[in-house]
Amino acid sequence: MINYNKMIFELSNEGRVGYSLPRSSFNNYNIDDLNDNLKRKSELLLPEVSELDVLRHFTNISNKNFGVENGFYPLGSCTMKYNPKINEEMASNKAFRNLHPLQPISTVQGALEVYYNLQKYLSEISGLYEFSLNPFAGAHGELVGLMVIKAYHQDRGDFKRNKIIIPDSAHGTNPASTVVCGMEVIEIKSNDKGRVDLESLKAVLSDDIAGMMLTNPNTLGIFENDICEITKLVHDAGGLMYYDGANLNALLGKVRPGDMGFDVMHINLHKTFSTPHGGGGPGSGPVGVTEILSKYLPNPRVKKLDDYFYVENSGEALGQISAYFGNYLVALRAYTYIRTLGKENLKMVGRYATLNANYISKALKTAYDLPIPGYCMHEVVFNGLNNKDTDVKTLDIAKRLLDYGMHAPTIYFPLLFPQAIMIEPTETETKETIDEFINVMHKIAIEAKEHPEILKQAPTKTPIRRTDEVFAAKMMIFSYKDYLEYINNRG
Ligand SMILES: *Cc1c(COP(=O)(O)O)cnc(C)c1O
């Protein structure tokens, strides 16, 4: 049996060649002309393997992975919807792929048009005046948005406002971004309906509040009915409202953050707008603001005069927060997605996403503990099994799902419920797939009662069983060199 668990370096055999390089276009270039400080001091450590071995190695690795294209992936808060192939086709088009960020503006008019139009689409979708596509991720967008809020207050000479109110149901990046921005977090409690508690909010409002960060529907998948009152309270106290729009799926085409009274927001293109994510790959977290705040948006900005697109670097801007324009090809994918669906179909996204989550909520509440009854938005949160006599935990349920060929939902988040299971089916799944998931979840509930040991041992069908997550997080091995060191030290 050939061992396909080997690292590619371990397959290396001196002198074996698996590549053929194209003829260099720098034929007249002499390596001796290079400055010494630009040359390698040691040999480049590369595996020497045949083309077939490379293919087998990576094909086998990819088979161990699980993605949206392998099976159902209801990871709550992550919006693992299908990424249409036409997006990839556009992003791999040479006309876009081979662009250089320093090319003369007159030669990239088409690329700038896409960029400019996407800014405008996001404004129309969210009800905010202007967008910057520069931030690289949701959390990066949060930081930029908070920097805008800070700049707004400090520009008015108001240096006291240094606190950001964040509900306890918020995504962990909200308090993290606040701290990175040099501001202080004020946490407020949710009420028993999973919503912002207005009395707790009023109690913390004062003249040192810079603003409030909120997701709506919130991280429990619940719509904040009091949103207009909340934004009014914060505005009256002199603060600004930040909308965490990482996930806009539930609202798409129905409700706009700008109309709810928000001043600043970010959107994750790599969630709602169907660009691939996971594994730390390229993302995009555009930031949108009201007209008053638009002068603070970072440089460079893409603008339009008559039919000409140009790049502006403004002195009033925050400065630059990314290399060049951000992740252009991610923006291009999102633009393709919006154009492919069109206005009418885009409006259906939120409806189907919400319908699917509610369908699951209703079908599973006989077996799973639904702590917040009633309608949810695009995702639903359970708190473990209804049967509290078993010692089967949410972790065991999640692991068992893997044996059934489905990705686990988000677990132990949000932190409000000790056995939280957060399911987000998205709109791109068929009724058959969702029914199968419901079926499997009911099977697992029965197993929990009759054969809990199966769940405690799960997963048994995955390439590895239960990992030591703390060890994996503390002892990250990124390179073959680190791996060798680890193996040698282990003895
Ligand atoms: C995913 C998510 C974020 C963070 O986005 P990243 O691109 O991973 O930085 C922030 N807030 C919410 C509500 C999210 O779901």
XYZ file of C-alpha atoms and ligand atoms in Angstrom:
506
model
C 0.000 0.000 0.000
C 1.457 3.357 -0.988
C 1.500 5.789 1.893
C -0.349 8.889 0.730
C 0.068 10.532 4.117
C 3.652 11.434 3.348
C 4.700 15.048 2.937
C 5.755 15.976 -0.551
C 9.325 16.504 0.699
C 9.402 12.905 1.858
C 8.608 11.774 -1.691
C 11.637 13.683 -2.959
C 14.282 11.817 -4.946
C 17.381 13.695 -6.036
C 17.431 14.558 -9.738
C 13.780 13.725 -10.403
C 12.154 16.507 -12.402
C 8.435 17.181 -12.678
C 8.390 20.535 -14.382
C 9.282 22.182 -17.641
C 9.824 25.917 -17.534
C 8.749 28.148 -20.390
C 11.499 29.938 -22.305
C 12.452 33.040 -20.390
C 11.587 36.383 -21.885
C 14.708 37.762 -20.200
C 17.147 35.891 -22.396
C 19.731 38.623 -22.344
C 19.587 38.879 -18.600
C 22.723 37.851 -16.756
C 22.431 36.560 -13.195
C 25.811 38.147 -12.425
C 24.271 41.571 -12.984
C 22.140 41.097 -9.883
C 23.207 42.797 -6.688
C 24.684 40.340 -4.201
C 22.107 41.247 -1.573
C 19.367 40.036 -3.941
C 20.884 36.570 -4.396
C 20.122 33.497 -2.256
C 22.800 32.591 0.254
C 21.783 28.940 0.493
C 20.235 26.310 -1.753
C 16.485 26.523 -2.202
C 14.871 23.574 -0.422
C 12.417 22.127 -2.966
C 11.074 18.605 -3.333
C 12.266 16.737 -6.414
C 9.294 14.721 -7.614
C 7.690 13.579 -10.855
C 4.621 15.293 -12.276
C 2.483 12.226 -11.533
C 3.612 12.143 -7.905
C 2.749 15.821 -7.534
C -0.702 15.190 -8.992
C -1.377 12.192 -6.751
C -0.084 13.986 -3.701
C -2.334 17.017 -4.077
C -5.355 15.082 -5.348
C -5.167 12.830 -2.310
C -4.795 15.781 0.037
C -7.786 17.513 -1.544
C -9.854 14.346 -1.065
C -9.222 14.591 2.663
C -10.615 18.070 2.711
C -14.276 18.976 2.997
C -15.794 21.928 1.171
C -19.111 23.229 -0.127
C -18.568 21.127 -3.231
C -18.287 17.915 -1.177
C -21.455 18.199 0.835
C -23.795 20.198 3.042
C -21.902 22.839 5.024
C -24.282 24.577 7.481
C -21.584 26.472 9.383
C -23.502 29.220 11.185
C -22.361 32.834 10.732
C -20.062 31.767 7.879
C -22.550 31.658 4.979
C -21.082 28.715 3.119
C -23.195 29.221 0.024
C -22.349 27.915 -3.407
C -19.735 29.969 -5.257
C -20.922 29.948 -8.875
C -18.287 28.864 -11.388
C -18.889 31.882 -13.584
C -17.256 33.987 -10.851
C -14.065 31.944 -11.223
C -14.243 32.161 -14.987
C -14.232 35.957 -14.754
C -11.477 36.065 -12.143
C -9.231 33.838 -14.259
C -9.746 35.902 -17.409
C -6.334 37.156 -18.527
C -7.671 40.674 -19.046
C -8.199 40.922 -15.281
C -5.693 38.428 -13.955
C -2.651 40.000 -15.610
C -3.351 43.585 -14.580
C -0.605 45.434 -12.778
C -1.624 47.814 -9.982
C 0.727 50.483 -11.297
C -0.486 50.372 -14.907
C -1.451 53.763 -16.371
C -5.070 54.578 -15.499
C -6.028 55.014 -19.143
C -5.190 51.322 -19.781
C -7.367 49.928 -16.953
C -10.637 51.777 -17.541
C -12.658 48.546 -17.736
C -11.222 47.202 -14.485
C -11.901 50.502 -12.721
C -15.448 50.517 -14.087
C -16.120 47.143 -12.430
C -14.631 48.437 -9.191
C -16.586 51.690 -9.318
C -19.868 49.964 -10.184
C -19.464 47.495 -7.328
C -19.007 50.428 -4.917
C -22.275 51.850 -6.247
C -24.126 48.511 -6.068
C -23.102 48.077 -2.441
C -24.348 51.599 -1.699
C -27.682 50.803 -3.301
C -27.973 47.455 -1.498
C -27.083 48.870 1.920
C -28.462 52.423 1.781
C -25.099 54.023 2.589
C -23.588 56.899 0.637
C -20.154 55.659 -0.332
C -18.066 52.485 -0.165
C -14.369 51.666 -0.118
C -13.442 48.197 -1.369
C -9.932 48.391 0.077
C -10.177 46.296 3.300
C -9.009 42.694 3.015
C -11.491 41.001 5.376
C -14.472 41.530 7.630
C -12.354 42.218 10.687
C -10.182 44.580 8.633
C -13.337 46.415 7.525
C -14.410 46.727 11.163
C -11.088 48.304 12.049
C -11.337 50.768 9.154
C -14.958 51.613 10.060
C -13.997 52.228 13.679
C -11.096 54.415 12.524
C -13.671 56.462 10.585
C -15.779 56.850 13.740
C -12.721 57.865 15.749
C -11.616 60.374 13.082
C -15.120 61.895 13.013
C -15.129 62.569 16.764
C -11.534 63.763 16.929
C -12.045 66.086 13.958
C -14.651 67.886 16.061
C -12.145 68.122 18.895
C -14.073 65.527 20.884
C -11.322 63.311 22.274
C -13.340 62.000 25.180
C -15.448 59.621 23.101
C -13.427 56.438 23.314
C -15.965 53.739 24.147
C -17.825 51.363 21.856
C -20.972 49.575 23.020
C -21.195 45.938 21.917
C -23.959 43.450 22.803
C -22.912 40.147 24.379
C -24.178 38.236 21.333
C -21.680 39.967 18.997
C -19.094 38.267 16.834
C -15.708 38.091 18.591
C -14.092 40.314 15.976
C -16.170 43.321 17.194
C -14.488 43.712 20.601
C -11.150 42.690 19.073
C -11.317 45.418 16.382
C -12.356 47.973 19.006
C -9.308 47.219 21.115
C -6.994 47.213 18.076
C -8.400 50.671 17.246
C -7.377 51.852 20.716
C -10.915 52.136 22.068
C -12.656 50.580 25.022
C -15.432 47.946 24.884
C -18.640 48.347 26.882
C -20.561 45.080 26.792
C -24.323 45.085 27.247
C -26.593 42.134 27.963
C -29.217 40.639 25.694
C -32.736 40.208 27.036
C -34.504 36.842 27.252
C -35.678 37.227 23.649
C -32.038 37.356 22.502
C -32.283 41.072 21.657
C -30.558 44.211 22.889
C -31.930 45.159 26.279
C -32.956 48.831 25.944
C -32.610 49.569 29.658
C -29.046 48.183 29.696
C -28.296 50.337 26.663
C -29.681 53.530 28.227
C -27.654 52.874 31.349
C -24.310 53.059 29.509
C -25.032 56.029 27.216
C -22.944 59.070 28.100
C -20.659 61.671 26.554
C -17.731 59.262 26.309
C -19.542 56.874 23.924
C -18.040 56.892 20.413
C -20.618 54.531 19.024
C -22.254 51.126 19.050
C -21.560 48.030 16.955
C -24.515 45.872 16.076
C -25.454 43.048 13.731
C -29.058 42.853 12.626
C -30.277 40.152 12.447
C -27.944 39.582 15.380
C -25.622 36.648 15.850
C -28.504 34.562 17.210
C -30.299 34.984 13.892
C -32.869 37.251 15.544
C -34.026 40.585 14.116
C -33.673 43.554 16.477
C -37.239 44.908 16.375
C -36.237 47.998 18.347
C -33.540 48.955 15.875
C -34.942 52.448 15.147
C -35.184 53.198 18.851
C -31.646 51.879 19.409
C -30.115 54.045 16.682
C -32.032 57.081 17.955
C -30.828 56.565 21.541
C -27.194 56.268 20.445
C -27.413 59.241 18.065
C -29.067 61.407 20.718
C -26.156 60.585 23.007
C -23.730 61.779 20.303
C -22.530 58.322 19.202
C -22.449 56.725 15.745
C -23.952 53.388 14.763
C -21.731 50.682 13.254
C -23.408 47.839 11.369
C -21.521 44.550 11.276
C -22.730 43.458 7.840
C -20.343 40.528 7.507
C -23.436 38.558 6.752
C -26.106 40.413 4.837
C -27.893 37.327 3.600
C -31.117 37.675 5.553
C -31.717 41.294 4.561
C -30.707 41.278 0.928
C -33.278 43.208 -1.071
C -35.615 43.603 1.936
C -34.095 45.982 4.461
C -31.128 48.389 4.270
C -28.804 49.199 7.179
C -28.672 52.841 6.032
C -32.463 53.094 6.389
C -32.255 51.647 9.917
C -30.055 54.583 10.911
C -26.578 53.086 10.680
C -23.679 55.423 9.842
C -20.871 52.966 9.092
C -20.797 49.325 8.058
C -18.721 46.628 6.460
C -19.809 43.810 4.186
C -18.006 40.507 3.724
C -17.965 39.870 -0.006
C -16.695 36.399 0.904
C -19.988 35.509 2.548
C -23.098 37.159 1.148
C -21.616 37.771 -2.290
C -20.461 34.225 -2.946
C -16.702 34.507 -3.138
C -14.866 31.481 -1.717
C -13.634 31.592 1.862
C -12.216 29.455 4.607
C -8.642 28.449 5.198
C -7.503 32.050 5.451
C -7.675 32.725 1.716
C -8.216 36.155 0.169
C -11.333 37.958 1.311
C -12.779 41.424 1.043
C -14.545 43.595 3.633
C -15.745 46.805 1.937
C -16.660 49.683 4.263
C -19.638 51.941 3.635
C -20.420 55.281 5.311
C -22.902 58.140 5.271
C -22.162 61.296 3.280
C -20.742 63.230 6.252
C -18.210 60.471 6.913
C -17.227 59.820 3.309
C -14.226 62.153 3.374
C -12.503 59.824 5.863
C -12.646 56.713 3.662
C -9.161 55.351 2.946
C -7.046 55.938 -0.148
C -6.873 55.121 -2.998
C -10.453 55.824 -4.124
C -11.907 55.071 -7.494
C -14.023 57.922 -8.875
C -15.778 58.792 -12.089
C -15.899 62.006 -14.086
C -18.182 61.889 -17.130
C -17.155 58.561 -18.643
C -13.620 58.505 -17.286
C -12.613 56.530 -14.191
C -9.751 57.870 -12.120
C -7.967 57.275 -8.846
C -8.030 59.864 -6.099
C -5.816 60.175 -3.041
C -7.391 62.633 -0.643
C -5.592 64.458 2.151
C -8.622 64.147 4.418
C -8.664 60.356 4.149
C -7.568 58.033 6.923
C -4.594 57.181 4.778
C -3.990 53.873 3.105
C -5.039 50.617 4.776
C -4.201 48.054 2.106
C -1.740 47.459 -0.687
C -3.202 49.280 -3.689
C -6.957 48.633 -4.065
C -7.489 45.569 -1.866
C -8.293 42.126 -3.281
C -9.433 43.113 -6.746
C -10.318 39.638 -8.002
C -12.539 39.016 -4.974
C -14.411 42.225 -5.806
C -14.695 41.043 -9.413
C -16.255 37.753 -8.276
C -18.812 39.611 -6.137
C -19.595 41.926 -9.041
C -20.122 38.910 -11.308
C -22.444 37.333 -8.743
C -24.555 40.492 -8.461
C -24.759 40.897 -12.236
C -25.570 37.202 -12.749
C -28.464 37.248 -10.290
C -29.763 40.682 -11.215
C -31.885 42.911 -9.024
C -34.986 40.717 -8.883
C -33.176 37.472 -8.046
C -30.946 39.208 -5.523
C -34.123 40.055 -3.622
C -34.934 36.337 -3.372
C -31.634 35.425 -1.674
C -32.697 36.673 1.755
C -36.142 35.116 1.465
C -34.848 31.641 0.633
C -32.046 31.811 3.200
C -34.608 32.730 5.873
C -37.138 30.152 4.698
C -34.534 27.374 4.815
C -33.408 28.274 8.344
C -36.994 28.394 9.620
C -37.790 25.069 7.942
C -34.904 23.474 9.862
C -35.883 25.234 13.065
C -39.392 23.802 12.925
C -38.321 20.314 11.879
C -35.679 19.909 14.600
C -37.282 21.540 17.626
C -38.963 18.278 18.648
C -35.518 16.753 19.262
C -33.282 19.765 19.897
C -33.592 22.483 22.490
C -34.694 25.718 20.785
C -33.982 28.360 23.450
C -35.482 31.256 21.498
C -38.805 30.202 20.012
C -40.491 31.917 17.094
C -39.141 32.960 13.731
C -35.432 33.206 13.053
C -33.701 34.924 10.134
C -30.993 33.206 8.032
C -29.717 30.965 10.825
C -31.082 29.112 13.819
C -29.455 28.430 17.199
C -30.207 25.317 19.261
C -28.904 24.539 22.731
C -28.045 20.827 22.526
C -30.652 18.074 22.715
C -34.071 18.378 24.323
C -33.158 15.214 26.177
C -31.025 16.582 29.017
C -30.633 13.155 30.691
C -27.885 12.085 28.350
C -24.258 13.119 28.645
C -24.107 13.526 24.866
C -22.872 17.046 24.208
C -22.995 19.389 21.250
C -19.404 18.433 20.413
C -20.426 14.757 20.044
C -23.354 15.667 17.795
C -21.088 17.787 15.602
C -18.495 15.011 15.328
C -21.161 12.443 14.468
C -22.448 14.608 11.595
C -19.033 14.227 9.959
C -19.572 10.467 9.801
C -22.753 11.137 7.859
C -20.779 13.151 5.296
C -21.930 16.589 6.385
C -19.932 19.482 7.776
C -20.763 20.355 11.368
C -22.651 23.564 12.168
C -20.920 26.238 14.241
C -20.783 25.024 17.844
C -20.375 26.705 21.241
C -21.050 30.065 19.592
C -22.704 32.402 20.325
C -21.686 32.154 23.964
C -25.177 32.808 25.326
C -26.123 29.125 25.437
C -23.773 26.521 26.914
C -24.466 23.871 24.230
C -25.020 26.193 21.261
C -25.424 24.677 17.778
C -25.736 27.343 15.133
C -27.110 26.202 11.769
C -27.033 28.337 8.629
C -28.252 26.411 5.587
C -28.035 29.343 3.092
C -30.320 29.726 0.084
C -28.343 27.582 -2.337
C -29.385 24.175 -0.921
C -32.213 22.087 -2.333
C -35.122 20.903 -0.215
C -33.836 17.328 -0.645
C -30.457 18.181 0.900
C -32.052 20.030 3.791
C -34.469 17.135 4.384
C -31.556 14.734 4.475
C -29.789 16.899 7.051
C -32.936 16.994 9.187
C -33.195 13.240 8.869
C -29.599 12.740 10.010
C -30.049 15.127 12.955
C -33.062 13.085 14.106
C -31.065 9.852 13.693
C -28.325 11.346 15.875
C -30.886 12.306 18.532
C -32.054 8.666 18.612
C -28.462 7.410 18.751
C -27.857 9.742 21.680
C -30.575 7.905 23.560
C -29.917 4.341 22.461
C -26.190 4.188 21.673
C -24.474 7.239 23.141
C -21.093 5.469 22.868
C -21.290 5.801 19.044
C -21.466 9.557 19.437
C -18.681 9.681 21.999
C -16.386 7.848 19.582
C -17.331 9.808 16.474
C -15.982 10.558 13.964
C -14.790 7.179 12.757
C -14.934 7.740 9.005
C -12.770 10.856 8.654
C -9.008 10.830 7.824
C -8.273 11.773 11.431
C -10.434 11.296 14.520
C -10.773 13.924 17.257
C -7.888 16.350 17.161
C -6.209 17.939 20.128
C -7.377 21.443 19.256
C -5.430 23.230 21.962
C -2.209 21.548 20.880
C -2.967 22.301 17.224
C -3.567 25.979 18.016
C -0.544 26.376 20.287
C 1.901 24.366 18.218
C 1.347 25.466 14.643
C 3.487 23.752 12.055
C 3.600 25.728 8.840
C 6.655 24.419 7.009
C 8.525 21.217 6.393
C 11.433 22.655 8.387
C 9.162 23.206 11.408
C 7.785 19.722 10.942
C 11.266 18.168 10.962
C 12.156 20.147 14.049
C 9.000 18.984 15.785
C 9.617 15.327 14.863
C 13.248 15.519 16.021
C 12.391 17.189 19.313
C 9.672 14.654 19.971
C 12.402 12.009 19.748
C -17.418 36.415 9.610
C -17.820 37.517 10.482
C -16.907 38.538 10.815
C -15.427 38.509 10.447
O -15.129 38.431 9.089
P -13.665 37.994 8.605
O -13.640 38.201 7.125
O -13.500 36.561 8.997
O -12.663 38.861 9.302
C -17.378 39.592 11.574
N -18.654 39.637 12.007
C -19.554 38.669 11.725
C -20.970 38.783 12.220
C -19.173 37.566 10.958
O -20.062 36.604 10.673
